mmCIF file of C-alpha atoms in Angstrom:
data_model
loop_
_atom_site.group_PDB
_atom_site.id
_atom_site.type_symbol
_atom_site.label_atom_id
_atom_site.label_comp_id
_atom_site.label_asym_id
_atom_site.label_seq_id
_atom_site.Cartn_x
_atom_site.Cartn_y
_atom_site.Cartn_z
ATOM 1 C CA UNK C 27 -15.203 80.466 -35.079
ATOM 2 C CA UNK C 28 -11.844 81.106 -37.160
ATOM 3 C CA UNK C 29 -12.062 84.483 -36.369
ATOM 4 C CA UNK C 30 -12.349 83.918 -32.661
ATOM 5 C CA UNK C 31 -9.513 81.314 -32.616
ATOM 6 C CA UNK C 32 -7.524 84.176 -34.492
ATOM 7 C CA UNK C 33 -8.381 86.567 -31.844
ATOM 8 C CA UNK C 34 -7.822 84.087 -29.007
ATOM 9 C CA UNK C 35 -4.167 83.454 -30.456
ATOM 10 C CA UNK C 36 -3.536 87.198 -30.830
ATOM 11 C CA UNK C 37 -4.333 87.975 -27.239
ATOM 12 C CA UNK C 38 -2.072 85.007 -26.187
ATOM 13 C CA UNK C 39 0.843 86.362 -28.130
ATOM 14 C CA UNK C 40 0.673 89.978 -27.087
ATOM 15 C CA UNK C 41 0.506 88.862 -23.597
ATOM 16 C CA UNK C 42 3.414 86.502 -23.854
ATOM 17 C CA UNK C 43 5.472 89.152 -25.620
ATOM 18 C CA UNK C 44 4.697 92.005 -23.340
ATOM 19 C CA UNK C 45 6.248 89.603 -20.445
ATOM 20 C CA UNK C 46 8.966 88.348 -22.293
ATOM 21 C CA UNK C 47 10.133 91.715 -23.107
ATOM 22 C CA UNK C 48 9.830 92.970 -19.870
ATOM 23 C CA UNK C 49 11.473 92.206 -16.426
ATOM 24 C CA UNK C 50 10.766 89.744 -13.143
ATOM 25 C CA UNK C 51 11.389 91.093 -9.968
ATOM 26 C CA UNK C 52 12.426 88.680 -7.470
ATOM 27 C CA UNK C 53 10.579 90.092 -4.452
ATOM 28 C CA UNK C 54 10.081 89.954 -0.516
ATOM 29 C CA UNK C 55 7.828 91.834 1.730
ATOM 30 C CA UNK C 56 8.867 95.733 2.547
ATOM 31 C CA UNK C 57 9.705 94.570 5.904
ATOM 32 C CA UNK C 58 11.537 91.738 5.244
ATOM 33 C CA UNK C 59 15.337 91.204 6.505
ATOM 34 C CA UNK C 60 16.380 90.100 3.437
ATOM 35 C CA UNK C 61 18.129 92.902 1.427
ATOM 36 C CA UNK C 62 19.497 91.177 -1.767
ATOM 37 C CA UNK C 63 20.000 87.743 -3.239
ATOM 38 C CA UNK C 64 22.113 86.842 -6.303
ATOM 39 C CA UNK C 65 20.998 84.527 -9.246
ATOM 40 C CA UNK C 66 22.521 81.590 -7.923
ATOM 41 C CA UNK C 67 21.063 81.667 -4.520
ATOM 42 C CA UNK C 68 17.345 81.849 -6.145
ATOM 43 C CA UNK C 69 17.961 79.273 -8.615
ATOM 44 C CA UNK C 70 19.060 76.916 -5.682
ATOM 45 C CA UNK C 71 15.619 77.759 -3.709
ATOM 46 C CA UNK C 72 13.504 77.178 -6.665
ATOM 47 C CA UNK C 73 15.010 74.062 -7.703
ATOM 48 C CA UNK C 74 15.113 72.758 -4.513
ATOM 49 C CA UNK C 75 18.880 72.628 -4.059
ATOM 50 C CA UNK C 76 18.789 75.002 -1.096
ATOM 51 C CA UNK C 77 16.307 75.502 1.466
ATOM 52 C CA UNK C 78 17.164 79.102 2.974
ATOM 53 C CA UNK C 79 18.560 82.186 2.322
ATOM 54 C CA UNK C 80 21.312 83.789 4.461
ATOM 55 C CA UNK C 81 19.745 85.113 7.589
ATOM 56 C CA UNK C 82 16.470 83.415 7.112
ATOM 57 C CA UNK C 83 15.943 80.025 8.822
ATOM 58 C CA UNK C 84 13.176 78.869 6.764
ATOM 59 C CA UNK C 85 11.370 80.345 4.048
ATOM 60 C CA UNK C 86 8.266 80.126 1.832
ATOM 61 C CA UNK C 87 8.714 80.111 -1.625
ATOM 62 C CA UNK C 88 5.875 81.346 -3.927
ATOM 63 C CA UNK C 89 5.361 80.312 -7.558
ATOM 64 C CA UNK C 90 2.903 81.471 -10.325
ATOM 65 C CA UNK C 91 0.852 78.983 -12.044
ATOM 66 C CA UNK C 92 2.215 76.738 -14.799
ATOM 67 C CA UNK C 93 0.412 78.645 -17.477
ATOM 68 C CA UNK C 94 1.925 81.930 -16.723
ATOM 69 C CA UNK C 95 4.221 83.656 -18.973
ATOM 70 C CA UNK C 96 6.068 85.195 -15.865
ATOM 71 C CA UNK C 97 6.909 81.797 -14.744
ATOM 72 C CA UNK C 98 8.230 80.492 -17.655
ATOM 73 C CA UNK C 99 10.548 83.699 -18.223
ATOM 74 C CA UNK C 100 11.546 83.527 -14.490
ATOM 75 C CA UNK C 101 12.636 79.899 -14.895
ATOM 76 C CA UNK C 102 14.421 80.286 -18.256
ATOM 77 C CA UNK C 103 16.289 83.084 -17.136
ATOM 78 C CA UNK C 104 17.112 82.374 -13.443
ATOM 79 C CA UNK C 105 17.688 78.524 -13.909
ATOM 80 C CA UNK C 106 18.398 77.983 -17.450
ATOM 81 C CA UNK C 107 15.568 75.466 -17.512
ATOM 82 C CA UNK C 108 11.996 75.147 -19.180
ATOM 83 C CA UNK C 109 9.010 74.846 -16.835
ATOM 84 C CA UNK C 110 8.773 71.418 -17.931
ATOM 85 C CA UNK C 111 12.404 70.547 -16.726
ATOM 86 C CA UNK C 112 11.765 72.337 -13.539
ATOM 87 C CA UNK C 113 8.260 70.270 -13.019
ATOM 88 C CA UNK C 114 10.421 66.879 -13.788
ATOM 89 C CA UNK C 115 13.231 68.074 -11.170
ATOM 90 C CA UNK C 116 10.655 68.999 -8.358
ATOM 91 C CA UNK C 117 8.633 65.406 -9.389
ATOM 92 C CA UNK C 118 11.964 63.788 -8.331
ATOM 93 C CA UNK C 119 12.562 65.521 -5.381
ATOM 94 C CA UNK C 120 8.887 65.302 -4.151
ATOM 95 C CA UNK C 121 8.802 61.746 -4.653
ATOM 96 C CA UNK C 122 12.178 60.880 -2.607
ATOM 97 C CA UNK C 123 10.990 62.812 0.073
ATOM 98 C CA UNK C 124 13.964 65.503 -0.097
ATOM 99 C CA UNK C 125 12.241 68.742 -0.544
ATOM 100 C CA UNK C 126 8.898 70.483 -0.694
ATOM 101 C CA UNK C 127 8.098 72.333 -3.783
ATOM 102 C CA UNK C 128 7.390 76.151 -3.956
ATOM 103 C CA UNK C 129 3.504 77.220 -3.094
ATOM 104 C CA UNK C 130 1.958 78.020 -6.197
ATOM 105 C CA UNK C 131 -0.435 80.959 -6.191
ATOM 106 C CA UNK C 132 -2.711 82.636 -8.374
ATOM 107 C CA UNK C 133 -0.881 85.407 -9.759
ATOM 108 C CA UNK C 134 1.504 88.353 -9.104
ATOM 109 C CA UNK C 135 -1.011 90.179 -6.783
ATOM 110 C CA UNK C 136 -1.413 86.899 -4.692
ATOM 111 C CA UNK C 137 2.574 86.668 -4.661
ATOM 112 C CA UNK C 138 2.565 90.607 -3.191
ATOM 113 C CA UNK C 139 -0.213 89.749 -0.770
ATOM 114 C CA UNK C 140 1.808 86.569 0.574
ATOM 115 C CA UNK C 141 5.027 88.270 1.003
ATOM 116 C CA UNK C 142 3.687 91.198 2.875
ATOM 117 C CA UNK C 143 2.047 88.740 5.430
ATOM 118 C CA UNK C 144 5.074 86.579 5.873
ATOM 119 C CA UNK C 145 8.485 88.039 6.291
ATOM 120 C CA UNK C 146 10.143 84.822 5.140
ATOM 121 C CA UNK C 147 8.402 84.747 1.843
ATOM 122 C CA UNK C 148 10.253 85.044 -1.462
ATOM 123 C CA UNK C 149 8.376 85.133 -4.759
ATOM 124 C CA UNK C 150 8.459 86.630 -8.315
ATOM 125 C CA UNK C 151 6.539 89.109 -10.366
ATOM 126 C CA UNK C 152 6.474 91.291 -13.261
ATOM 127 C CA UNK C 153 8.642 94.322 -12.584
ATOM 128 C CA UNK C 154 5.802 96.488 -13.792
ATOM 129 C CA UNK C 155 3.705 95.089 -10.844
ATOM 130 C CA UNK C 156 6.092 96.026 -8.056
ATOM 131 C CA UNK C 157 4.500 98.727 -5.624
ATOM 132 C CA UNK C 158 5.581 99.995 -2.388
ATOM 133 C CA UNK C 159 4.251 96.806 -0.362
ATOM 134 C CA UNK C 160 7.127 94.777 -1.631
ATOM 135 C CA UNK C 161 11.177 95.078 -1.784
ATOM 136 C CA UNK C 162 12.831 94.054 -4.821
ATOM 137 C CA UNK C 163 15.831 91.800 -4.030
ATOM 138 C CA UNK C 164 16.812 90.683 -7.385
ATOM 139 C CA UNK C 165 15.778 91.787 -11.093
ATOM 140 C CA UNK C 166 16.056 89.458 -13.737
ATOM 141 C CA UNK C 167 16.310 90.769 -17.476
#
């Protein structure tokens, strides 16, 4: 049992450190009209302070699962908040009817699939997952 716990801990730590040392790419579909965004714009969107990007009427925000190391890195670097703080902020916004939270999808592959089928969708993935189907509009170190 101890060996199993040690093995699981090692896998989790290696996975977390791989993401934390990497970069996160904010992406849209390759054919999207959005060409670039800044950190403040992305933070405003993912914190519910803004509901659109310049040149896009309304967009679909895509979020990673709460257990995702990519999500933790994204929110820490872009908003300066932990995922727990972001969850609390969204709870207040949803309860008051002020905003709708980003759609949570399974993983980076699901984000890529959604942004390729919706020209107004915006999400984030590991930079290592970027391919020709997506356009990187912001890289977060």
